PDB file of C-alpha atoms in Angstrom:
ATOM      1  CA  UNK A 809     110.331 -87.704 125.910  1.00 44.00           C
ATOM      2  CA  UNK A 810     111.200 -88.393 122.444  1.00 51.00           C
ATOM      3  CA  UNK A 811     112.416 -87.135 119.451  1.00 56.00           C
ATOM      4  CA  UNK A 812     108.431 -87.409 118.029  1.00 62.00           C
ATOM      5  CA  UNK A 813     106.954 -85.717 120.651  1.00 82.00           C
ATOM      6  CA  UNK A 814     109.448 -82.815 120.100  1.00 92.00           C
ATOM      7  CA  UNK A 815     108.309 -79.867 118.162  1.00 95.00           C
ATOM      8  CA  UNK A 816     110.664 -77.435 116.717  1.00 97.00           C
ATOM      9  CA  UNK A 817     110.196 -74.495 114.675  1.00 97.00           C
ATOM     10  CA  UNK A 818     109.075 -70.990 114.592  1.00 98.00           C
ATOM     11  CA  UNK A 819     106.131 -69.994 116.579  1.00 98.00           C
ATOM     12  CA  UNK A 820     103.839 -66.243 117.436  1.00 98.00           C
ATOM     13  CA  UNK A 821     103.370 -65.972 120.724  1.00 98.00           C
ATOM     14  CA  UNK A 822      99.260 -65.174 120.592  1.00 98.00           C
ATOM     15  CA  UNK A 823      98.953 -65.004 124.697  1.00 98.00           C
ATOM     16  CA  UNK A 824     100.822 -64.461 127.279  1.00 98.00           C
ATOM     17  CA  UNK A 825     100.290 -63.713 130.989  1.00 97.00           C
ATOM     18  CA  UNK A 826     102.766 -64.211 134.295  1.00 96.00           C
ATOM     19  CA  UNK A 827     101.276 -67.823 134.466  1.00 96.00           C
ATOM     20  CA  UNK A 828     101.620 -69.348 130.453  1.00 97.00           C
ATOM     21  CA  UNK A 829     101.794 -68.605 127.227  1.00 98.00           C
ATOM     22  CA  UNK A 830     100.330 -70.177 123.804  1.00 98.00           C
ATOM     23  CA  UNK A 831     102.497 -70.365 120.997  1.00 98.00           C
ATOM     24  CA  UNK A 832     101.149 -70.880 117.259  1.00 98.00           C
ATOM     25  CA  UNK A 833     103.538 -72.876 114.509  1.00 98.00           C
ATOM     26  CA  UNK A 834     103.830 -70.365 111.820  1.00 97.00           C
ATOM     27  CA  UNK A 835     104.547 -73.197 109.617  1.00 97.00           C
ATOM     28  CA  UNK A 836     101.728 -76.095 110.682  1.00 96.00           C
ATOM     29  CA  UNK A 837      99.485 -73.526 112.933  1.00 96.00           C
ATOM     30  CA  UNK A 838      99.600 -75.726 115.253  1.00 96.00           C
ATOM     31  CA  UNK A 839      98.469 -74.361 118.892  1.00 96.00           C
ATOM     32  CA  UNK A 840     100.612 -75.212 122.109  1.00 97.00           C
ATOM     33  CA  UNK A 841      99.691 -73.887 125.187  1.00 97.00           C
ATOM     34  CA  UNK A 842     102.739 -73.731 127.775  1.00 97.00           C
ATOM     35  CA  UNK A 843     102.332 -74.633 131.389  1.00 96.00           C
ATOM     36  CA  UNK A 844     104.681 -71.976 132.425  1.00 96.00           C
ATOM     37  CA  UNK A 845     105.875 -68.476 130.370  1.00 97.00           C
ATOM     38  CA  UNK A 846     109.485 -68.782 129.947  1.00 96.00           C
ATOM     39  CA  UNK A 847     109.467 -64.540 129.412  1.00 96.00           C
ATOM     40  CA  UNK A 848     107.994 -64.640 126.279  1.00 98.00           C
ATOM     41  CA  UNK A 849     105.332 -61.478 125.463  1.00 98.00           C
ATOM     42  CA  UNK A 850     102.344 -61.065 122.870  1.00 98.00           C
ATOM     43  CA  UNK A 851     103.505 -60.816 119.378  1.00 98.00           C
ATOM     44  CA  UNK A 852     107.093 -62.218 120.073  1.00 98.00           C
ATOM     45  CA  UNK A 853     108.336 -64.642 117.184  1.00 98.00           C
ATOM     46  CA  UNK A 854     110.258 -67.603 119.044  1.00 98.00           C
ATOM     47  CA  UNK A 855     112.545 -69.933 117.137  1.00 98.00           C
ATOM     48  CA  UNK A 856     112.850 -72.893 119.127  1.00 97.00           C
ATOM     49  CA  UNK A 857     111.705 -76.302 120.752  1.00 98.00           C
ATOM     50  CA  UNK A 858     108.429 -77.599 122.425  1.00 97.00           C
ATOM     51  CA  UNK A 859     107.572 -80.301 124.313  1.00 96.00           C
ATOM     52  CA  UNK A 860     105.153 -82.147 125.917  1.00 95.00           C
ATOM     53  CA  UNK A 861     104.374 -81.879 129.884  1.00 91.00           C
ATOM     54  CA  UNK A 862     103.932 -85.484 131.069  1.00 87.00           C
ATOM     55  CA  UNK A 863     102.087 -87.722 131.572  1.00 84.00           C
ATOM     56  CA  UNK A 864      98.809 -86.138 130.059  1.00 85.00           C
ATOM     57  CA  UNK A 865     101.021 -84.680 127.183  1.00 84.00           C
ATOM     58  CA  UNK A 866      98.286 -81.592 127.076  1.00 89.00           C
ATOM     59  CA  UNK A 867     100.252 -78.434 127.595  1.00 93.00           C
ATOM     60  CA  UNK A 868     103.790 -77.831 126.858  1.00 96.00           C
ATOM     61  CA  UNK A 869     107.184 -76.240 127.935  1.00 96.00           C
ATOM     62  CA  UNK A 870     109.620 -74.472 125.998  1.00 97.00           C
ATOM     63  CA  UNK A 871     112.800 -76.722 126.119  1.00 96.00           C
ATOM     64  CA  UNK A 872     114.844 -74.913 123.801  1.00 97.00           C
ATOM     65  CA  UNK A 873     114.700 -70.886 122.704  1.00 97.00           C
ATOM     66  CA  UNK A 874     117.134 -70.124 119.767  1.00 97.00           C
ATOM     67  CA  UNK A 875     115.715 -66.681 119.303  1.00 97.00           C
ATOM     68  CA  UNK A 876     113.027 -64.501 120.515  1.00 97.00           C
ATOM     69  CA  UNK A 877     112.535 -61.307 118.531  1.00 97.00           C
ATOM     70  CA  UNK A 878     109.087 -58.589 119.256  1.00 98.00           C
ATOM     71  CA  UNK A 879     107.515 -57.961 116.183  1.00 98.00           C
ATOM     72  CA  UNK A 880     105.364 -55.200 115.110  1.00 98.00           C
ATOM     73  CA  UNK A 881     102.478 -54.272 113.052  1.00 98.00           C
ATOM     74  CA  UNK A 882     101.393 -50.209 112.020  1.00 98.00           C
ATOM     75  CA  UNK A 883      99.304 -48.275 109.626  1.00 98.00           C
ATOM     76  CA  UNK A 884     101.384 -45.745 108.574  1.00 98.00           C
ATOM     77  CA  UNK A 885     100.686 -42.210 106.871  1.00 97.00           C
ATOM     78  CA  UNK A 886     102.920 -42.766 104.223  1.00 97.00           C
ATOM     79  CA  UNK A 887     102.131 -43.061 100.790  1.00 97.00           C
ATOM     80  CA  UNK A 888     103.229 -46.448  98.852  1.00 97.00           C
ATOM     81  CA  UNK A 889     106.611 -46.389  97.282  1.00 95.00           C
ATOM     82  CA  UNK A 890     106.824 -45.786  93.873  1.00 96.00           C
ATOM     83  CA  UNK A 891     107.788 -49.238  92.966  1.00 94.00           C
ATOM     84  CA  UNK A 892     104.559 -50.310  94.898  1.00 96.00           C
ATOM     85  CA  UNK A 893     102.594 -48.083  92.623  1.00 97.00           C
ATOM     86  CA  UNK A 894     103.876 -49.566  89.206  1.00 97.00           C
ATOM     87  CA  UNK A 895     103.378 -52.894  90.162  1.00 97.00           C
ATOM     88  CA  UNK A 896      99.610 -51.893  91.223  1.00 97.00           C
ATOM     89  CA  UNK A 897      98.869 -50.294  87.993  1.00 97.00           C
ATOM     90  CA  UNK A 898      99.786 -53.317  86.000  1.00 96.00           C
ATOM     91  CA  UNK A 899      97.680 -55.539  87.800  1.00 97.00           C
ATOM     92  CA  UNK A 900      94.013 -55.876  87.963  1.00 97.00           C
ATOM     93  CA  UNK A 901      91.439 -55.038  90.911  1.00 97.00           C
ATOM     94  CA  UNK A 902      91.464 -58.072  93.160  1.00 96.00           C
ATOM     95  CA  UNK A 903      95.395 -59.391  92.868  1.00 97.00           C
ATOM     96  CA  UNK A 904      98.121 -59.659  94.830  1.00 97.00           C
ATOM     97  CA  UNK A 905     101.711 -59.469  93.805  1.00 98.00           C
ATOM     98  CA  UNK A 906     104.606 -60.467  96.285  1.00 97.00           C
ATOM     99  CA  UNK A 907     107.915 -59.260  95.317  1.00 95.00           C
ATOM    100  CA  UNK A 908     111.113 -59.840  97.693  1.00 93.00           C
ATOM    101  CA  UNK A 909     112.186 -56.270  99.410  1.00 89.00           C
ATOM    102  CA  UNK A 910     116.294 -55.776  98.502  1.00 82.00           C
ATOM    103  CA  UNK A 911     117.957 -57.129 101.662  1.00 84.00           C
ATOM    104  CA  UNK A 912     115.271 -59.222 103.709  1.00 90.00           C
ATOM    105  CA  UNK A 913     111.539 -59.327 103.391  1.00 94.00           C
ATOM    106  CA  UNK A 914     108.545 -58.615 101.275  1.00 96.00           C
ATOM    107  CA  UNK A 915     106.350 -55.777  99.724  1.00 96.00           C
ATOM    108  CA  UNK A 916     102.441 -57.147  99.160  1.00 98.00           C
ATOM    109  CA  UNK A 917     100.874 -55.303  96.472  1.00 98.00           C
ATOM    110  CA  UNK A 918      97.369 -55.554  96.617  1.00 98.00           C
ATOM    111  CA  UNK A 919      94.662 -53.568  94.254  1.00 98.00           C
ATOM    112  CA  UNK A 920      90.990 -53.399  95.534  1.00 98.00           C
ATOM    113  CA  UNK A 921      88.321 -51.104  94.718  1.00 98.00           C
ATOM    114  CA  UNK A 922      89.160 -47.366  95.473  1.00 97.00           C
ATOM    115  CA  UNK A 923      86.243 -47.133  97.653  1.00 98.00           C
ATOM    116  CA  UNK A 924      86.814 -50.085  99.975  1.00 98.00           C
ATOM    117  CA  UNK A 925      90.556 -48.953 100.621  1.00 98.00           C
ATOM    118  CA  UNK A 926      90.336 -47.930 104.490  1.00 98.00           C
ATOM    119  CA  UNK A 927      88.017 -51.362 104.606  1.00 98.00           C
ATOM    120  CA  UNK A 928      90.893 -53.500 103.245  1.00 98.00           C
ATOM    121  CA  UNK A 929      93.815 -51.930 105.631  1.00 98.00           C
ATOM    122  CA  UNK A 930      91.486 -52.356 108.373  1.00 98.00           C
ATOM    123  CA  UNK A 931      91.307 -55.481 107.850  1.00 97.00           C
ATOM    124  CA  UNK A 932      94.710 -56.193 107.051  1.00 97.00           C
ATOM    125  CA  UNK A 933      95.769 -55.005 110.087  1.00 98.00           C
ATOM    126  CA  UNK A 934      92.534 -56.458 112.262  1.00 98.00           C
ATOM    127  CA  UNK A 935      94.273 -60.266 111.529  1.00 97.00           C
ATOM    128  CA  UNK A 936      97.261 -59.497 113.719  1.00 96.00           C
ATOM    129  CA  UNK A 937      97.904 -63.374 114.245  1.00 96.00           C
ATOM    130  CA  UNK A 938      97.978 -64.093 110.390  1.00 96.00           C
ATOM    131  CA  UNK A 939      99.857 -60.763 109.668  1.00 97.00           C
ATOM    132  CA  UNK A 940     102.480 -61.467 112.138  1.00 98.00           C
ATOM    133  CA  UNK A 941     102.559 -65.043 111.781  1.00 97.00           C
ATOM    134  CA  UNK A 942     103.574 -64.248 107.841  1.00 97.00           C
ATOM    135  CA  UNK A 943     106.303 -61.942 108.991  1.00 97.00           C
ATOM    136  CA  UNK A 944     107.785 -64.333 111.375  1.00 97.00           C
ATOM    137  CA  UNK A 945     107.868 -67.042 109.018  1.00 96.00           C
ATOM    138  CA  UNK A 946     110.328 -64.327 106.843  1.00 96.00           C
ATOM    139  CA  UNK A 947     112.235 -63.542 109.413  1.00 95.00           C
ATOM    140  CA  UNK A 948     111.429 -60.250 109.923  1.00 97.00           C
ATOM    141  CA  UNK A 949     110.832 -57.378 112.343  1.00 97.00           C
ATOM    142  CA  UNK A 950     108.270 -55.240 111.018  1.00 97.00           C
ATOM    143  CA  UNK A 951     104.923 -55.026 109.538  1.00 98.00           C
ATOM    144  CA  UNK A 952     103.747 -51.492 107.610  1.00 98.00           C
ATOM    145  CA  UNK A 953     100.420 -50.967 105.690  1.00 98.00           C
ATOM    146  CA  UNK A 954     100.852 -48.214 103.676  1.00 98.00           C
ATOM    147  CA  UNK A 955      97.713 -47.270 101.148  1.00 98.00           C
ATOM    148  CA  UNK A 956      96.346 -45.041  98.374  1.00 98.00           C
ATOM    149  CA  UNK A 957      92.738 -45.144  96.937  1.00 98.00           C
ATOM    150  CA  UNK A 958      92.769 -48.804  95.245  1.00 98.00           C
ATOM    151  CA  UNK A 959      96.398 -49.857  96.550  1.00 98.00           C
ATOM    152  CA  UNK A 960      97.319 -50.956 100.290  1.00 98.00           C
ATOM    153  CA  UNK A 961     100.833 -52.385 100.727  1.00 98.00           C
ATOM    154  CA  UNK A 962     102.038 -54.470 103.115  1.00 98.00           C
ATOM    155  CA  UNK A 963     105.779 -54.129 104.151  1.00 98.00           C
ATOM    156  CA  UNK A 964     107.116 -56.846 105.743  1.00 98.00           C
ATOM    157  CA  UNK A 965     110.513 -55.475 106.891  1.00 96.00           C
ATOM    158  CA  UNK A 966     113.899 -56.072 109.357  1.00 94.00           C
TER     159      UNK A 966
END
């Protein structure tokens, strides 16, 4: 094995079973399927090494785990923060706005028509594999769409 063939980084773990597991580079999204699941679950972040099973190079083992962490993604109740609110009012229909949280994280501000709100959290939180691969590329925990007519919100939190 060398040092090319060697993969490190930050990956989502989109499968799992007893058997394998495939793990997506948040960075590159590139795909690795494992040939054996070293206890990693659905929706785990993984910070660590992959490499190639010889000699067909195809599928892949975990060689090195730094940190596994189980992140999450909700729809809550909750209205958007106040904060959230002013920054939606001063931008148009359409735009986004990412502002860091205080500590670790992110708040996504997004405006869209007041009549297509439930349509745009749905489908915020219908791309699990690009919401969660954004939140383990921050380093965080959590994912929580909060929305109002015309604002949803996406918290990306510890």
């Amino acid at each position: 094995m060398t040092d090319e063939e060697r993969v490190e980084g930050t990956f989502l773990v989109t499968a799992a079973d007893d058997d394998s597991a495939v793990l997506k580079d948040v960075e590159t999204g590139q795909v690795h399927t494992l040939s054996s699941n070293p206890g990693v679950e659905r929706h785990d972040a993984v910070e660590g090494v992959v490499s190639p099973d010889p000699p067909m190079n195809v599928s892949y083992q975990l060689v090195e785990m730094r940190e596994r962490r189980p992140l999450s993604l909700e729809v809550s109740d909750e209205s958007p923060t106040a904060r959230a609110r002013d920054i939606a009012a001063d931008q148009p229909v359409g735009e986004l706005t990412r502002e860091e949280r205080a500590g670790t994280g992110e708040l996504h501000v997004i405006t869209v028509p007041e009549e297509t709100t439930d349509e745009a959290v749905s489908d915020v939180a219908d791309d699990e594999e690009g919401t969660l691969s954004r939140a383990a590329r921050l380093g965080v925990n959590r994912v929580e769409i909060r929305s109002e007519p015309g604002v949803v919100v996406v918290r990306y939190m510890p």
